XYZ file of N, CA and C in Angstrom:
360
model
N 0.807 -1.214 0.000
C 0.000 0.000 0.000
C 0.839 1.262 0.000
N 2.115 1.167 0.277
C 2.928 2.372 0.233
C 2.802 3.238 1.464
N 2.827 2.648 2.651
C 2.658 3.385 3.895
C 3.680 4.481 4.093
N 4.930 4.212 3.730
C 5.986 5.201 3.924
C 5.724 6.458 3.108
N 5.250 6.293 1.882
C 4.994 7.475 1.052
C 3.833 8.294 1.606
N 2.819 7.619 2.178
C 1.708 8.351 2.793
C 2.188 9.122 4.016
N 3.068 8.495 4.782
C 3.623 9.150 5.970
C 4.399 10.401 5.563
N 5.266 10.251 4.566
C 6.063 11.385 4.096
C 5.174 12.502 3.568
N 4.130 12.136 2.857
C 3.194 13.128 2.329
C 2.479 13.852 3.475
N 2.083 13.116 4.485
C 1.414 13.721 5.646
C 2.356 14.657 6.385
N 3.608 14.256 6.554
C 4.593 15.105 7.223
C 4.768 16.407 6.453
N 4.853 16.328 5.135
C 4.983 17.541 4.310
C 3.753 18.431 4.449
N 2.582 17.821 4.443
C 1.339 18.596 4.575
C 1.268 19.276 5.940
N 1.643 18.569 6.991
C 1.623 19.154 8.336
C 2.638 20.289 8.448
N 3.798 20.106 7.826
C 4.818 21.156 7.858
C 4.287 22.420 7.185
N 3.644 22.258 6.052
C 3.067 23.395 5.332
C 1.984 24.060 6.178
N 1.152 23.262 6.811
C 0.093 23.759 7.676
C 0.674 24.642 8.779
N 1.749 24.188 9.396
C 2.373 24.943 10.479
C 3.093 26.184 9.976
N 3.596 26.146 8.752
C 4.202 27.345 8.172
C 3.148 28.426 7.954
N 1.966 28.012 7.536
C 0.889 28.966 7.274
C 0.330 29.575 8.557
N 0.326 28.811 9.639
C -0.217 29.293 10.909
C 0.578 28.688 12.065
N 1.732 29.300 12.412
C 2.601 28.744 13.455
C 1.929 28.576 14.821
N 0.913 29.364 15.124
C 0.234 29.231 16.422
C -0.860 28.175 16.384
N -1.118 27.635 15.207
C -2.137 26.600 15.005
C -3.521 27.073 15.437
N -3.758 28.357 15.312
C -5.037 28.941 15.710
C -6.223 28.377 14.965
N -6.049 28.062 13.708
C -7.161 27.541 12.914
C -7.472 26.090 13.256
N -6.620 25.463 14.059
C -6.848 24.074 14.456
C -7.537 23.964 15.814
N -8.075 25.062 16.290
C -8.655 25.088 17.629
C -9.588 23.910 17.887
N -10.453 23.614 16.957
C -11.427 22.530 17.132
C -10.829 21.153 16.859
N -9.735 21.103 16.126
C -9.169 19.816 15.700
C -7.787 19.530 16.275
N -7.372 20.295 17.272
C -6.012 20.137 17.790
C -5.751 18.718 18.302
N -6.737 18.105 18.934
C -6.527 16.754 19.467
C -6.396 15.716 18.360
N -7.103 15.907 17.257
C -6.934 15.011 16.109
C -5.539 15.177 15.515
N -5.076 16.411 15.454
C -3.740 16.709 14.948
C -2.687 16.033 15.834
N -2.851 16.184 17.151
C -1.917 15.569 18.093
C -1.998 14.043 18.062
N -3.179 13.514 17.801
C -3.351 12.062 17.719
C -2.464 11.462 16.630
N -2.353 12.141 15.518
C -1.502 11.643 14.433
C -0.062 11.518 14.926
N 0.425 12.541 15.625
C 1.794 12.473 16.150
C 1.924 11.410 17.238
N 0.861 11.184 18.007
C 0.883 10.120 19.021
C 0.985 8.752 18.342
N 0.241 8.568 17.266
C 0.311 7.310 16.510
C 1.722 7.105 15.963
N 2.340 8.191 15.522
C 3.705 8.120 15.009
C 4.742 8.040 16.134
N 4.284 8.114 17.388
C 5.158 8.078 18.568
C 6.184 9.211 18.552
N 5.738 10.372 18.111
C 6.611 11.541 18.016
C 6.339 12.490 19.190
N 6.854 12.113 20.367
C 6.635 12.924 21.558
C 7.297 14.292 21.472
N 8.386 14.383 20.719
C 9.041 15.673 20.530
C 8.081 16.649 19.865
N 7.399 16.200 18.843
C 6.459 17.060 18.121
C 5.238 17.375 18.979
N 4.741 16.397 19.728
C 3.607 16.650 20.620
C 3.987 17.737 21.615
N 5.164 17.603 22.224
C 5.619 18.595 23.199
C 5.754 19.969 22.555
N 6.310 20.013 21.353
C 6.475 21.280 20.639
C 5.126 21.945 20.376
N 4.175 21.190 19.903
C 2.852 21.748 19.588
C 2.154 22.225 20.855
N 2.173 21.404 21.897
C 1.527 21.802 23.156
C 2.164 23.083 23.678
N 3.484 23.160 23.650
C 4.162 24.361 24.149
C 3.824 25.584 23.300
N 3.773 25.427 21.993
C 3.415 26.565 21.136
C 2.019 27.071 21.447
N 1.092 26.160 21.663
C -0.283 26.553 21.993
C -0.315 27.243 23.356
N 0.348 26.650 24.350
C 0.349 27.217 25.703
C 1.033 28.580 25.720
N 2.208 28.675 25.132
C 2.958 29.934 25.173
C 2.334 31.002 24.288
N 1.551 30.572 23.301
C 0.873 31.528 22.432
C -0.459 32.001 22.977
N -0.856 31.446 24.117
C -2.104 31.872 24.744
C -3.353 31.373 24.056
N -3.206 30.357 23.211
C -4.368 29.834 22.496
C -5.375 29.194 23.431
N -6.623 29.250 23.055
C -7.690 28.672 23.858
C -8.033 27.259 23.441
N -7.076 26.560 22.890
C -7.295 25.187 22.443
C -7.620 24.292 23.631
N -8.517 23.358 23.426
C -8.892 22.390 24.463
C -8.092 21.103 24.254
N -6.850 21.135 24.667
C -5.970 19.980 24.500
C -6.303 18.938 25.562
N -6.320 17.682 25.156
C -6.618 16.590 26.083
C -5.488 16.410 27.097
N -5.874 15.955 28.278
C -4.931 15.758 29.378
C -3.752 14.874 28.976
N -3.995 13.829 28.212
C -2.911 12.906 27.845
C -1.801 13.606 27.071
N -2.149 14.564 26.222
C -1.124 15.278 25.452
C -0.359 16.253 26.335
N -1.063 16.870 27.286
C -0.372 17.718 28.253
C 0.635 16.890 29.047
N 0.231 15.701 29.481
C 1.125 14.841 30.257
C 2.344 14.435 29.439
N 2.122 14.122 28.170
C 3.242 13.766 27.294
C 4.222 14.923 27.191
N 3.699 16.126 26.965
C 4.553 17.309 26.837
C 5.277 17.604 28.145
N 4.566 17.522 29.250
C 5.173 17.786 30.552
C 6.311 16.798 30.819
N 6.065 15.519 30.581
C 7.105 14.505 30.772
C 8.311 14.731 29.872
N 8.050 15.109 28.629
C 9.131 15.371 27.680
C 10.016 16.515 28.178
N 9.378 17.616 28.586
C 10.156 18.780 29.015
C 10.836 18.560 30.367
N 10.272 17.708 31.208
C 10.960 17.348 32.452
C 12.248 16.601 32.116
N 12.176 15.651 31.199
C 13.370 14.895 30.804
C 14.437 15.811 30.203
N 14.012 16.850 29.498
C 14.944 17.794 28.866
C 15.364 18.912 29.825
N 14.773 18.922 31.032
C 15.055 19.929 32.063
C 14.805 21.352 31.559
N 13.648 21.538 30.935
C 13.245 22.839 30.387
C 12.308 23.530 31.379
N 12.875 24.379 32.208
C 12.144 25.017 33.306
C 10.926 25.806 32.839
N 11.107 26.716 31.889
C 9.992 27.567 31.442
C 8.845 26.740 30.882
N 9.182 25.730 30.094
C 8.161 24.892 29.485
C 7.408 24.080 30.539
N 8.142 23.490 31.478
C 7.500 22.698 32.534
C 6.571 23.580 33.353
N 7.063 24.730 33.766
C 6.247 25.616 34.597
C 5.040 26.147 33.828
N 5.242 26.527 32.578
C 4.139 27.054 31.771
C 3.058 26.022 31.507
N 3.473 24.826 31.156
C 2.501 23.760 30.884
C 1.789 23.357 32.169
N 2.531 23.236 33.264
C 1.905 22.866 34.541
C 0.893 23.925 34.981
N 1.207 25.189 34.781
C 0.256 26.262 35.136
C -1.005 26.182 34.276
N -0.823 25.969 32.993
C -1.971 25.852 32.090
C -2.827 24.654 32.481
N -2.176 23.535 32.782
C -2.903 22.334 33.184
C -3.685 22.572 34.471
N -3.083 23.306 35.412
C -3.761 23.596 36.683
C -5.076 24.309 36.459
N -5.074 25.245 35.522
C -6.295 25.981 35.212
C -7.332 25.133 34.502
N -6.875 24.254 33.639
C -7.798 23.429 32.856
C -8.270 22.186 33.604
N -7.427 21.696 34.492
C -7.726 20.457 35.219
C -7.538 20.707 36.716
N -8.459 21.457 37.328
C -8.291 21.857 38.731
C -8.147 20.683 39.698
N -8.641 19.528 39.331
C -8.501 18.355 40.195
C -7.040 17.924 40.339
N -6.175 18.405 39.444
C -4.748 18.077 39.489
C -3.893 19.264 39.944
N -4.524 20.370 40.308
C -3.801 21.610 40.612
C -2.791 21.447 41.746
N -3.162 20.733 42.780
C -2.247 20.575 43.919
C -0.976 19.836 43.501
N -1.134 18.737 42.780
C 0.027 17.981 42.301
C 0.871 18.819 41.347
N 0.208 19.557 40.478
C 0.932 20.378 39.512
C 1.689 21.507 40.205
N 1.160 21.975 41.318
C 1.876 22.972 42.111
C 3.220 22.442 42.586
N 3.266 21.162 42.913
C 4.525 20.522 43.310
C 5.488 20.511 42.121
N 4.992 20.179 40.946
C 5.826 20.182 39.736
C 6.404 21.577 39.490
N 5.565 22.588 39.616
C 6.007 23.970 39.402
C 7.095 24.330 40.403
N 6.873 24.016 41.664
C 7.841 24.323 42.718
C 9.169 23.614 42.470
N 9.113 22.337 42.141
C 10.340 21.579 41.897
C 11.084 22.088 40.660
N 10.355 22.430 39.610
C 10.998 22.965 38.401
C 11.648 24.307 38.701
N 10.954 25.131 39.450
C 11.487 26.450 39.799
C 12.798 26.317 40.576
N 12.877 25.290 41.414
C 14.074 25.055 42.230
C 15.124 24.205 41.513
N 14.799 23.766 40.293
C 15.751 22.961 39.526
C 15.958 21.564 40.083
N 14.963 21.013 40.712
C 15.046 19.676 41.319
C 14.652 18.608 40.293
N 15.420 18.537 39.226
C 15.086 17.651 38.110
C 15.166 16.180 38.500
N 16.102 15.839 39.382
C 16.234 14.432 39.779
C 14.960 13.940 40.466
N 14.301 14.802 41.221
C 13.038 14.430 41.868
C 11.915 14.391 40.834
N 11.841 15.420 40.005
C 10.787 15.485 38.981
C 10.815 14.269 38.063
N 11.989 13.832 37.707
C 12.110 12.702 36.782
C 11.629 11.393 37.390
N 11.516 11.353 38.706
C 11.047 10.146 39.383
C 9.540 10.155 39.611
N 8.897 11.307 39.415
C 7.451 11.407 39.650
C 6.661 10.793 38.513
């Protein structure tokens, strides 16, 4: 069936899509479908990048908790303080039932306690 060529074509199309709208504002309603494709491809780097762009751009996208967790875990492993704190703050607002735990993540990231964060 030519799976590799379809994958390459999809990657090119997604790249063009992001060039046209780097904040992904037009994907507000479909952001989770977009992220699902990268999840299927097991591309956590791209998921983290997209989540961070949406969060740092102030977009009102309704990203699913699982993608936030993927991005948070990715940035913890990379020891990216601003990204961890920003994503954790956004998650706290969207998922108040997790706010207390996320406050711990924010505090640990602020203090640079990556060895502890990586074990959570």
